[in-house]
Coordinates of C-alpha atoms in Angstrom, one line a residue:
Chain A
X1 CA 39.6 -236.6 -91.5
X2 CA 41.7 -239.5 -92.6
X3 CA 43.8 -237.1 -94.6
X4 CA 44.6 -235.1 -91.5
X5 CA 45.4 -238.3 -89.6
X6 CA 47.6 -239.5 -92.4
X7 CA 49.4 -236.1 -92.6
X8 CA 49.9 -236.0 -88.9
X9 CA 51.3 -239.5 -88.9
X10 CA 53.5 -238.7 -91.8
X11 CA 54.9 -235.6 -90.2
X12 CA 55.0 -236.8 -86.6
X13 CA 55.2 -240.5 -87.1
X14 CA 58.4 -241.0 -85.3
X15 CA 57.5 -239.1 -82.1
X16 CA 59.2 -236.0 -80.9
X17 CA 62.8 -235.2 -79.9
X18 CA 64.8 -238.1 -78.4
X19 CA 62.2 -240.6 -79.2
X20 CA 62.4 -239.5 -82.9
X21 CA 66.2 -239.7 -82.8
X22 CA 66.1 -243.3 -81.5
X23 CA 63.5 -244.3 -84.0
X24 CA 65.4 -242.7 -86.9
X25 CA 68.6 -244.4 -85.6
X26 CA 66.9 -247.8 -85.6
X27 CA 65.5 -247.2 -89.0
X28 CA 68.8 -246.0 -90.4
X29 CA 70.6 -249.0 -88.7
X30 CA 68.2 -251.5 -90.3
X31 CA 68.6 -249.6 -93.7
X32 CA 72.4 -249.6 -93.2
X33 CA 72.4 -253.4 -92.5
X34 CA 70.3 -254.0 -95.5
X35 CA 71.8 -251.5 -97.8
X36 CA 73.9 -252.7 -100.6
X37 CA 75.5 -249.4 -101.4
X38 CA 79.2 -248.5 -101.8
X39 CA 81.5 -248.8 -98.8
X40 CA 82.0 -245.0 -98.6
X41 CA 78.2 -244.5 -98.4
X42 CA 78.1 -247.3 -95.8
X43 CA 80.9 -245.6 -93.9
X44 CA 79.2 -242.2 -94.0
X45 CA 76.0 -243.8 -92.9
X46 CA 77.9 -245.5 -90.1
X47 CA 79.5 -242.2 -89.1
X48 CA 76.1 -240.6 -89.1
X49 CA 74.7 -243.3 -87.0
X50 CA 77.6 -243.0 -84.5
X51 CA 76.9 -239.3 -84.4
X52 CA 73.2 -239.9 -83.7
X53 CA 74.2 -242.4 -81.0
X54 CA 76.5 -239.9 -79.5
X55 CA 73.7 -237.4 -79.5
X56 CA 71.4 -239.9 -77.8
X57 CA 74.0 -240.7 -75.2
X58 CA 74.5 -237.0 -74.6
X59 CA 70.8 -236.4 -74.2
X60 CA 70.5 -239.3 -71.8
X61 CA 73.4 -238.0 -69.7
X62 CA 71.7 -234.7 -69.6
X63 CA 68.4 -236.3 -68.5
X64 CA 70.1 -238.3 -65.8
X65 CA 71.7 -235.2 -64.4
X66 CA 68.4 -233.3 -64.5
X67 CA 66.8 -236.3 -62.7
X68 CA 69.4 -236.2 -60.0
X69 CA 69.1 -232.5 -59.7
X70 CA 65.3 -232.9 -59.3
X71 CA 65.7 -235.5 -56.6
X72 CA 68.0 -233.2 -54.7
X73 CA 65.6 -230.3 -55.2
X74 CA 62.8 -232.4 -53.8
X75 CA 64.9 -233.3 -50.8
X76 CA 65.7 -229.6 -50.3
X77 CA 62.1 -228.7 -50.5
X78 CA 61.1 -231.4 -48.1
X79 CA 63.6 -230.0 -45.6
X80 CA 62.3 -226.5 -46.1
X81 CA 58.8 -227.7 -45.6
X82 CA 59.7 -229.5 -42.4
X83 CA 61.5 -226.4 -41.2
X84 CA 58.5 -224.2 -41.9
X85 CA 56.1 -226.6 -40.2
X86 CA 58.3 -226.5 -37.1
X87 CA 58.5 -222.7 -37.1
X88 CA 54.7 -222.6 -37.5
X89 CA 54.2 -224.8 -34.5
X90 CA 56.7 -222.8 -32.5
X91 CA 55.0 -219.6 -33.5
X92 CA 51.7 -221.1 -32.4
X93 CA 53.2 -221.9 -29.1
X94 CA 54.7 -218.4 -28.8
X95 CA 51.3 -216.9 -29.6
X96 CA 49.7 -219.0 -26.9
X97 CA 52.4 -217.9 -24.4
X98 CA 51.9 -214.3 -25.4
X99 CA 48.2 -214.6 -24.9
X100 CA 48.7 -215.9 -21.4
X101 CA 51.2 -213.1 -20.8
X102 CA 48.6 -210.6 -22.0
X103 CA 46.0 -212.0 -19.6
X104 CA 48.4 -211.8 -16.8
X105 CA 49.4 -208.3 -17.7
X106 CA 45.7 -207.3 -17.9
X107 CA 45.1 -208.7 -14.5
X108 CA 48.0 -206.8 -13.1
X109 CA 46.8 -203.6 -14.8
X110 CA 43.4 -204.1 -13.3
X111 CA 44.8 -204.6 -9.9
X112 CA 47.0 -201.5 -10.3
X113 CA 44.0 -199.4 -11.3
X114 CA 41.9 -200.7 -8.5
X115 CA 44.7 -199.8 -6.1
X116 CA 44.9 -196.3 -7.7
X117 CA 41.2 -195.8 -7.4
X118 CA 41.2 -196.7 -3.8
X119 CA 44.3 -194.6 -3.2
X120 CA 42.5 -191.6 -4.6
X121 CA 39.6 -192.1 -2.2
X122 CA 41.9 -192.6 0.7
X123 CA 43.9 -189.4 -0.2
X124 CA 40.7 -187.4 0.2
X125 CA 40.5 -188.4 3.9
X126 CA 42.9 -186.6 6.3
X127 CA 46.2 -188.2 7.2
X128 CA 46.1 -190.7 10.0
X129 CA 49.1 -189.1 11.8
X130 CA 47.4 -185.7 11.8
X131 CA 44.2 -187.2 13.2
X132 CA 46.1 -189.1 15.8
X133 CA 48.0 -185.9 16.8
X134 CA 44.7 -184.0 17.0
X135 CA 43.2 -186.8 19.1
X136 CA 46.2 -186.8 21.5
X137 CA 46.0 -183.0 21.9
X138 CA 42.3 -183.2 22.6
X139 CA 42.9 -186.0 25.0
X140 CA 45.5 -183.9 26.9
X141 CA 43.1 -180.9 27.0
X142 CA 40.4 -183.2 28.3
X143 CA 42.6 -184.6 31.0
X144 CA 43.7 -181.1 32.1
X145 CA 40.1 -179.8 32.2
X146 CA 39.0 -182.8 34.2
X147 CA 41.9 -182.2 36.7
X148 CA 40.8 -178.6 37.0
X149 CA 37.3 -179.7 37.6
X150 CA 38.4 -182.1 40.3
X151 CA 40.4 -179.4 42.0
X152 CA 37.5 -177.0 41.9
X153 CA 35.2 -179.7 43.2
X154 CA 37.5 -180.5 46.1
X155 CA 37.7 -176.9 47.0
X156 CA 34.0 -176.6 46.9
X157 CA 33.7 -179.7 49.2
X158 CA 36.2 -178.3 51.6
X159 CA 34.5 -174.8 51.8
X160 CA 31.1 -176.6 52.2
X161 CA 32.4 -178.6 55.0
X162 CA 34.1 -175.6 56.6
X163 CA 30.9 -173.6 56.4
X164 CA 29.0 -176.5 57.7
X165 CA 31.3 -176.8 60.7
X166 CA 31.1 -173.0 61.2
X167 CA 27.3 -173.0 61.0
X168 CA 26.9 -176.0 63.3
X169 CA 29.3 -174.4 65.8
X170 CA 27.4 -171.2 65.7
X171 CA 24.1 -173.0 66.2
X172 CA 25.6 -175.0 69.1
X173 CA 26.8 -171.8 70.6
X174 CA 23.4 -170.3 70.1
X175 CA 21.8 -173.3 71.7
X176 CA 24.2 -173.2 74.6
X177 CA 23.6 -169.5 75.1
X178 CA 19.9 -170.0 74.9
X179 CA 20.1 -172.9 77.4
X180 CA 22.2 -170.8 79.6
X181 CA 19.8 -167.9 79.4
X182 CA 16.9 -170.2 80.1
X183 CA 18.7 -171.7 83.0
X184 CA 19.5 -168.2 84.3
X185 CA 15.9 -167.0 83.9
X186 CA 14.7 -170.2 85.6
X187 CA 17.1 -169.7 88.4
X188 CA 16.1 -166.1 88.8
X189 CA 12.4 -167.1 88.8
X190 CA 13.2 -169.6 91.4
X191 CA 15.0 -167.0 93.4
X192 CA 12.2 -164.5 93.2
X193 CA 9.7 -167.1 94.0
X194 CA 11.8 -168.1 97.0
X195 CA 12.2 -164.5 98.0
X196 CA 8.6 -163.7 97.6
X197 CA 7.6 -166.4 100.0
Chain B
X1 CA 7.3 -208.7 -40.2
X2 CA 6.8 -205.7 -42.4
X3 CA 9.5 -203.0 -42.9
X4 CA 7.7 -200.6 -40.6
X5 CA 7.8 -203.1 -37.7
X6 CA 11.4 -203.8 -38.4
X7 CA 12.2 -200.1 -38.2
X8 CA 10.5 -199.8 -34.9
X9 CA 12.0 -202.9 -33.4
X10 CA 14.1 -202.7 -30.3
X11 CA 16.2 -205.5 -28.9
X12 CA 16.0 -205.5 -25.1
X13 CA 17.7 -208.6 -24.0
X14 CA 20.2 -211.3 -25.0
X15 CA 21.4 -214.6 -23.7
X16 CA 23.9 -217.2 -24.9
X17 CA 23.2 -220.9 -24.8
X18 CA 25.1 -223.0 -22.3
X19 CA 27.1 -224.7 -25.1
X20 CA 27.9 -221.2 -26.5
X21 CA 26.8 -221.9 -30.0
X22 CA 23.4 -220.1 -30.0
X23 CA 22.3 -216.6 -29.1
X24 CA 18.8 -215.8 -28.1
X25 CA 17.5 -212.2 -28.4
X26 CA 14.3 -210.7 -27.2
X27 CA 12.6 -207.7 -28.7
X28 CA 9.8 -205.3 -27.9
X29 CA 7.2 -207.3 -29.9
X30 CA 7.5 -210.2 -27.4
X31 CA 9.5 -212.3 -29.9
X32 CA 12.6 -214.3 -29.2
X33 CA 14.9 -215.1 -32.0
X34 CA 17.6 -217.8 -31.8
X35 CA 20.7 -217.3 -33.9
X36 CA 23.3 -220.0 -34.7
X37 CA 26.7 -218.5 -33.9
X38 CA 28.6 -221.4 -35.4
X39 CA 27.1 -220.9 -38.8
X40 CA 27.3 -217.1 -38.8
X41 CA 30.9 -217.1 -37.6
X42 CA 32.1 -219.7 -40.1
X43 CA 34.2 -218.5 -43.0
X44 CA 31.6 -219.2 -45.6
X45 CA 28.8 -217.4 -43.9
X46 CA 26.3 -215.6 -46.0
X47 CA 23.3 -213.3 -45.4
X48 CA 21.1 -216.3 -44.6
X49 CA 23.4 -217.4 -41.8
X50 CA 22.9 -214.0 -40.2
X51 CA 19.2 -214.5 -39.8
X52 CA 17.7 -216.4 -36.9
X53 CA 17.2 -220.1 -37.2
X54 CA 14.1 -219.7 -35.2
X55 CA 11.8 -216.8 -34.2
X56 CA 8.7 -217.2 -32.1
X57 CA 6.4 -215.1 -30.0
X58 CA 7.2 -215.8 -26.3
X59 CA 5.2 -213.1 -24.5
X60 CA 2.5 -210.6 -25.0
X61 CA 4.6 -207.7 -24.0
X62 CA 8.3 -206.9 -24.7
X63 CA 10.9 -209.5 -23.5
X64 CA 12.9 -207.3 -21.1
X65 CA 15.0 -210.0 -19.7
X66 CA 16.6 -213.3 -20.9
X67 CA 18.7 -215.6 -18.8
X68 CA 20.3 -219.0 -19.4
X69 CA 20.8 -221.8 -16.9
X70 CA 22.6 -224.9 -17.7
X71 CA 19.7 -226.4 -19.6
X72 CA 17.0 -223.8 -20.0
X73 CA 16.4 -220.3 -21.4
X74 CA 14.3 -218.2 -19.0
X75 CA 12.5 -215.2 -20.5
X76 CA 10.5 -212.6 -18.7
X77 CA 7.9 -210.3 -20.2
X78 CA 4.7 -209.0 -18.8
X79 CA 4.8 -210.3 -15.3
X80 CA 5.4 -213.9 -16.1
X81 CA 8.5 -216.0 -16.4
X82 CA 8.7 -218.7 -19.1
X83 CA 11.3 -221.4 -19.4
X84 CA 12.3 -223.0 -22.7
X85 CA 14.6 -225.9 -23.1
X86 CA 17.7 -225.1 -25.2
X87 CA 17.8 -228.6 -26.7
X88 CA 14.2 -228.2 -27.8
X89 CA 14.9 -224.8 -29.2
X90 CA 17.8 -226.1 -31.2
X91 CA 15.3 -228.6 -32.7
X92 CA 12.9 -225.7 -33.4
X93 CA 10.4 -226.8 -30.9
X94 CA 8.9 -223.8 -29.2
X95 CA 6.8 -225.3 -26.4
X96 CA 7.5 -223.7 -23.0
X97 CA 8.6 -226.0 -20.3
X98 CA 7.0 -223.9 -17.5
X99 CA 5.4 -220.5 -17.1
X100 CA 5.3 -219.0 -13.6
X101 CA 4.2 -215.7 -12.1
X102 CA 5.3 -214.2 -8.8
X103 CA 2.5 -213.2 -6.4
X104 CA 1.7 -209.7 -7.0
X105 CA -0.3 -207.6 -4.5
X106 CA -1.9 -205.3 -7.0
X107 CA -4.3 -207.3 -9.1
X108 CA -5.3 -204.5 -11.4
X109 CA -2.3 -204.3 -13.6
X110 CA 0.4 -206.8 -14.1
X111 CA 3.9 -205.3 -13.5
X112 CA 6.6 -206.1 -16.0
X113 CA 9.7 -207.9 -15.1
X114 CA 12.8 -205.9 -15.9
X115 CA 15.6 -208.1 -14.6
X116 CA 16.4 -211.6 -13.6
X117 CA 19.5 -213.1 -12.0
X118 CA 20.4 -216.5 -10.7
X119 CA 21.9 -217.1 -7.3
X120 CA 24.0 -220.2 -7.8
X121 CA 24.4 -220.8 -4.1
X122 CA 20.9 -221.8 -3.4
X123 CA 19.7 -222.4 -6.9
X124 CA 17.2 -219.6 -6.8
X125 CA 16.1 -217.0 -9.3
X126 CA 15.6 -213.4 -8.3
X127 CA 13.3 -211.2 -10.4
X128 CA 12.7 -207.6 -10.1
X129 CA 10.2 -205.4 -11.9
X130 CA 7.4 -203.0 -11.8
X131 CA 6.0 -203.8 -8.4
X132 CA 9.1 -202.3 -6.6
X133 CA 9.9 -205.7 -5.1
X134 CA 12.4 -208.4 -5.7
X135 CA 10.8 -211.9 -5.8
X136 CA 13.0 -214.9 -5.1
X137 CA 11.9 -218.2 -6.6
X138 CA 13.4 -221.6 -6.0
X139 CA 14.4 -223.1 -9.3
X140 CA 13.9 -226.7 -8.2
X141 CA 10.4 -226.4 -6.9
X142 CA 9.1 -223.3 -8.6
X143 CA 7.9 -221.8 -5.3
X144 CA 8.3 -218.1 -4.7
X145 CA 10.2 -218.2 -1.4
X146 CA 10.5 -214.5 -0.4
X147 CA 10.0 -211.0 -1.4
X148 CA 12.5 -208.3 -0.8
X149 CA 10.8 -205.0 -0.2
X150 CA 12.4 -201.6 0.1
X151 CA 12.4 -199.9 -3.2
X152 CA 10.0 -197.1 -3.6
X153 CA 9.8 -197.3 -7.4
X154 CA 10.3 -200.0 -10.0
X155 CA 13.4 -202.0 -10.2
X156 CA 15.6 -201.8 -13.3
X157 CA 18.4 -204.2 -12.7
X158 CA 19.8 -206.9 -10.5
X159 CA 23.2 -208.3 -9.9
X160 CA 24.7 -211.0 -7.6
X161 CA 27.7 -210.6 -5.4
X162 CA 29.1 -214.1 -5.7
X163 CA 31.4 -214.2 -2.8
X164 CA 29.2 -212.8 -0.2
X165 CA 25.9 -214.1 -1.6
X166 CA 24.4 -210.7 -1.6
X167 CA 21.9 -209.3 -4.2
X168 CA 22.2 -205.8 -5.5
X169 CA 19.3 -204.0 -7.1
X170 CA 19.0 -200.7 -8.8
X171 CA 15.8 -198.9 -9.3
X172 CA 14.0 -195.9 -10.6
X173 CA 14.0 -194.3 -7.1
X174 CA 17.8 -193.8 -7.5
X175 CA 18.8 -196.2 -4.8
X176 CA 21.1 -199.2 -5.1
X177 CA 20.2 -201.6 -2.4
X178 CA 22.2 -204.5 -1.1
X179 CA 20.2 -207.4 0.2
X180 CA 21.2 -210.4 2.3
X181 CA 19.2 -213.1 0.6
X182 CA 18.8 -215.3 3.7
X183 CA 17.4 -212.8 6.0
X184 CA 15.6 -210.8 3.3
X185 CA 16.8 -207.5 4.7
X186 CA 18.3 -204.6 3.0
X187 CA 21.9 -204.5 4.3
X188 CA 22.9 -201.2 2.6
X189 CA 21.2 -198.6 0.6
X190 CA 23.2 -196.2 -1.5
X191 CA 21.5 -193.2 -3.1
X192 CA 23.8 -192.5 -5.9
X193 CA 22.3 -189.2 -6.9
X194 CA 23.2 -187.7 -3.6
X195 CA 26.9 -188.0 -4.3
X196 CA 27.9 -184.8 -5.9
X197 CA 30.5 -186.2 -8.2
X198 CA 28.2 -188.8 -9.7
X199 CA 24.9 -186.8 -9.9
X200 CA 23.5 -185.5 -13.1
X201 CA 20.3 -183.8 -12.2
X202 CA 19.5 -183.0 -15.8
X203 CA 19.1 -186.7 -16.5
X204 CA 17.4 -187.8 -13.3
X205 CA 18.2 -190.1 -10.4
X206 CA 17.2 -193.5 -11.8
X207 CA 19.7 -196.3 -11.8
X208 CA 19.4 -198.5 -14.9
X209 CA 22.5 -200.7 -14.7
X210 CA 24.2 -202.4 -11.8
X211 CA 26.9 -204.9 -12.0
X212 CA 29.4 -206.2 -9.6
X213 CA 32.5 -208.4 -9.2
X214 CA 32.3 -208.8 -5.5
X215 CA 34.7 -206.1 -4.5
X216 CA 33.6 -203.4 -6.9
X217 CA 30.4 -202.2 -8.3
X218 CA 29.5 -200.3 -11.4
X219 CA 26.2 -198.4 -11.5
X220 CA 24.8 -195.8 -13.8
X221 CA 21.7 -194.4 -15.4
X222 CA 20.6 -190.9 -14.7
X223 CA 23.8 -190.3 -12.6
X224 CA 27.1 -190.9 -14.5
X225 CA 28.4 -194.4 -14.6
X226 CA 30.6 -194.8 -11.6
X227 CA 32.8 -197.4 -10.0
X228 CA 32.2 -198.0 -6.3
X229 CA 34.3 -199.8 -3.8
X230 CA 31.9 -202.0 -1.9
X231 CA 33.7 -202.4 1.4
X232 CA 33.9 -198.7 2.0
X233 CA 30.8 -197.8 -0.1
X234 CA 32.5 -194.9 -1.7
X235 CA 32.6 -193.9 -5.3
X236 CA 36.2 -194.2 -6.6
X237 CA 35.9 -193.2 -10.3
X238 CA 33.3 -191.5 -12.3
X239 CA 33.2 -192.1 -16.1
X240 CA 32.7 -189.1 -18.3
X241 CA 30.2 -190.7 -20.7
X242 CA 27.6 -188.5 -22.2
X243 CA 24.5 -190.6 -22.4
X244 CA 22.7 -192.7 -19.8
X245 CA 24.2 -196.1 -19.6
X246 CA 21.9 -199.1 -19.7
X247 CA 24.3 -202.0 -19.3
X248 CA 27.8 -202.4 -18.1
X249 CA 30.2 -205.2 -17.4
X250 CA 33.7 -205.9 -16.2
X251 CA 35.9 -207.7 -18.7
X252 CA 39.5 -208.4 -18.0
X253 CA 40.9 -205.0 -17.1
X254 CA 38.3 -203.0 -18.9
X255 CA 34.8 -201.8 -18.3
X256 CA 32.4 -202.2 -21.2
X257 CA 29.3 -200.0 -21.2
X258 CA 26.4 -199.4 -23.6
X259 CA 23.6 -196.9 -23.4
X260 CA 22.4 -193.8 -25.2
X261 CA 24.6 -193.2 -28.2
X262 CA 25.5 -195.5 -31.0
X263 CA 28.7 -196.7 -29.5
X264 CA 30.0 -199.2 -27.0
X265 CA 32.4 -197.6 -24.6
X266 CA 35.5 -199.2 -23.3
X267 CA 36.8 -197.6 -20.1
X268 CA 39.6 -198.2 -17.8
X269 CA 39.1 -198.6 -14.0
X270 CA 40.8 -195.3 -13.4
X271 CA 38.0 -193.3 -14.9
X272 CA 39.3 -192.7 -18.5
X273 CA 37.3 -193.6 -21.5
X274 CA 39.7 -195.7 -23.6
X275 CA 37.6 -195.9 -26.8
X276 CA 34.2 -195.6 -28.2
X277 CA 33.4 -198.3 -30.8
X278 CA 30.6 -197.4 -33.2
X279 CA 27.7 -199.7 -33.7
X280 CA 24.7 -199.8 -36.0
X281 CA 21.8 -199.2 -33.6
X282 CA 21.4 -195.5 -32.7
X283 CA 21.0 -196.4 -29.1
X284 CA 22.0 -199.5 -27.3
X285 CA 20.1 -201.5 -24.7
X286 CA 22.0 -204.7 -24.1
X287 CA 25.5 -206.1 -24.1
X288 CA 26.4 -209.7 -23.8
X289 CA 29.7 -211.6 -23.8
X290 CA 29.9 -215.3 -24.8
X291 CA 31.9 -216.9 -22.0
X292 CA 30.4 -220.3 -22.6
X293 CA 32.5 -221.2 -25.6
X294 CA 36.1 -220.6 -26.5
X295 CA 35.8 -220.6 -30.3
X296 CA 32.8 -218.4 -30.4
X297 CA 34.0 -215.8 -28.0
X298 CA 32.1 -212.8 -29.2
X299 CA 30.6 -209.7 -27.8
X300 CA 27.1 -208.8 -29.0
X301 CA 25.2 -205.6 -28.6
X302 CA 21.6 -204.8 -29.4
X303 CA 19.4 -201.7 -29.2
X304 CA 16.9 -199.7 -31.1
X305 CA 17.3 -201.5 -34.3
X306 CA 16.6 -204.9 -35.7
X307 CA 20.3 -205.5 -36.1
X308 CA 22.5 -207.1 -33.5
X309 CA 26.1 -206.2 -33.9
X310 CA 28.7 -209.0 -33.3
X311 CA 32.3 -208.2 -32.3
X312 CA 34.8 -210.9 -32.7
X313 CA 37.6 -208.6 -31.8
X314 CA 36.5 -206.0 -29.2
X315 CA 37.8 -203.1 -31.2
X316 CA 35.6 -203.2 -34.2
X317 CA 32.3 -204.5 -35.4
X318 CA 32.6 -207.7 -37.4
X319 CA 29.1 -208.1 -38.8
X320 CA 25.5 -207.8 -37.8
X321 CA 22.8 -210.4 -37.2
X322 CA 19.3 -209.3 -38.2
X323 CA 16.0 -210.3 -36.7

């Protein structure tokens, strides 16, 4: 186990990527400061260090740019998130409106169907104008007939009265004639009685 | 409850609790089962949530009628009416609050009660059943105030005309009678089987379902389900449904009806059948719509099966509750 740890530390002791570069740079800087080698070597080492430094700066610049980009992306996403939330709420509202509309439309449909159903029943009954016309015609007929009846009755009354008058006159005449006859026979009886005396 | 009993079970009545979260169903064995709608409608519902939270034997005979008031569940079986408190039922306490029985003239056999309806105007309960009469009971005092006599055979169904305060009753004798509750007299009597367009002599003349929304009335049974205009007492539309309808209701612009046949029918007021929605029971007895709650607005149907179908969207069956 220690071997593994030692090996890992040996291979990866400086960290990875940029971290490693910075560690290596530090180490080479301290080595360069403490080195007693020739000026050309020192110069090459110096150049190498400048190169590494440049690499580090480049990497840092890249990271800063990426960081800014991420910040802007975040802002963008926040905006999109807010937009979507708003459209969700407006969709909810629209759905509620539509539901109300549906209820209203259903009520209207129900009313229309009730109206149609009643209309069907009403259609089965005869037209009012027709019935009124028939009623009027019947009324007129009725009036005519009652007028005729009145006329006939009047005639009947008149004939009755006339006959009554005729009959009563006849009877009166009969009475008068009878009276006259009686008077005459009385008178003649008186006469014969007188004559016989 | 063994498998054979489950096979022969029929659900005759249903009622939703006043809060809208529970459904009570009564079957032919005299049991009432209370289902929790909130747990069975939740997204993580499993089979266990579709079983009742409470099942108890309420009557000796079948529970033909269930009705909910603001606080109580009323159940009617063999001639007696029992009341259970919904809050107690939610706590699984099955003690009846009261049990009452109308005065029956015949003392030999106890007539069953087929239908109950509440008249909100004077807080009274109207029950109709096997003794051909409608008994009216005052809910406050429990006294049976009056008896409406007129039917010549047992009463199947009752309905209240809210606006006019009239009671409608349909019976085995084929007559739909309209009663004025205050005078106790039958105001109108319509014999549906005498109207040619409604009559179906091959099925009989009995009326098994009557429902009204003050201007219009639906009635059906032996004769076809028909829509009547109450002011003129004339049938306006006849629905071409094949079986005998056992329960019907008005919903928005539709008419929902269940009866013989394993489907719930949706019809339009004009007389067309818009759709037939298939259900599990082969023949349906009862249809109920939960109007007491907005988030559990479901339609439930029950019939000759131990399954009660639940519809969240009227067009298809969502799932089934089982006894």
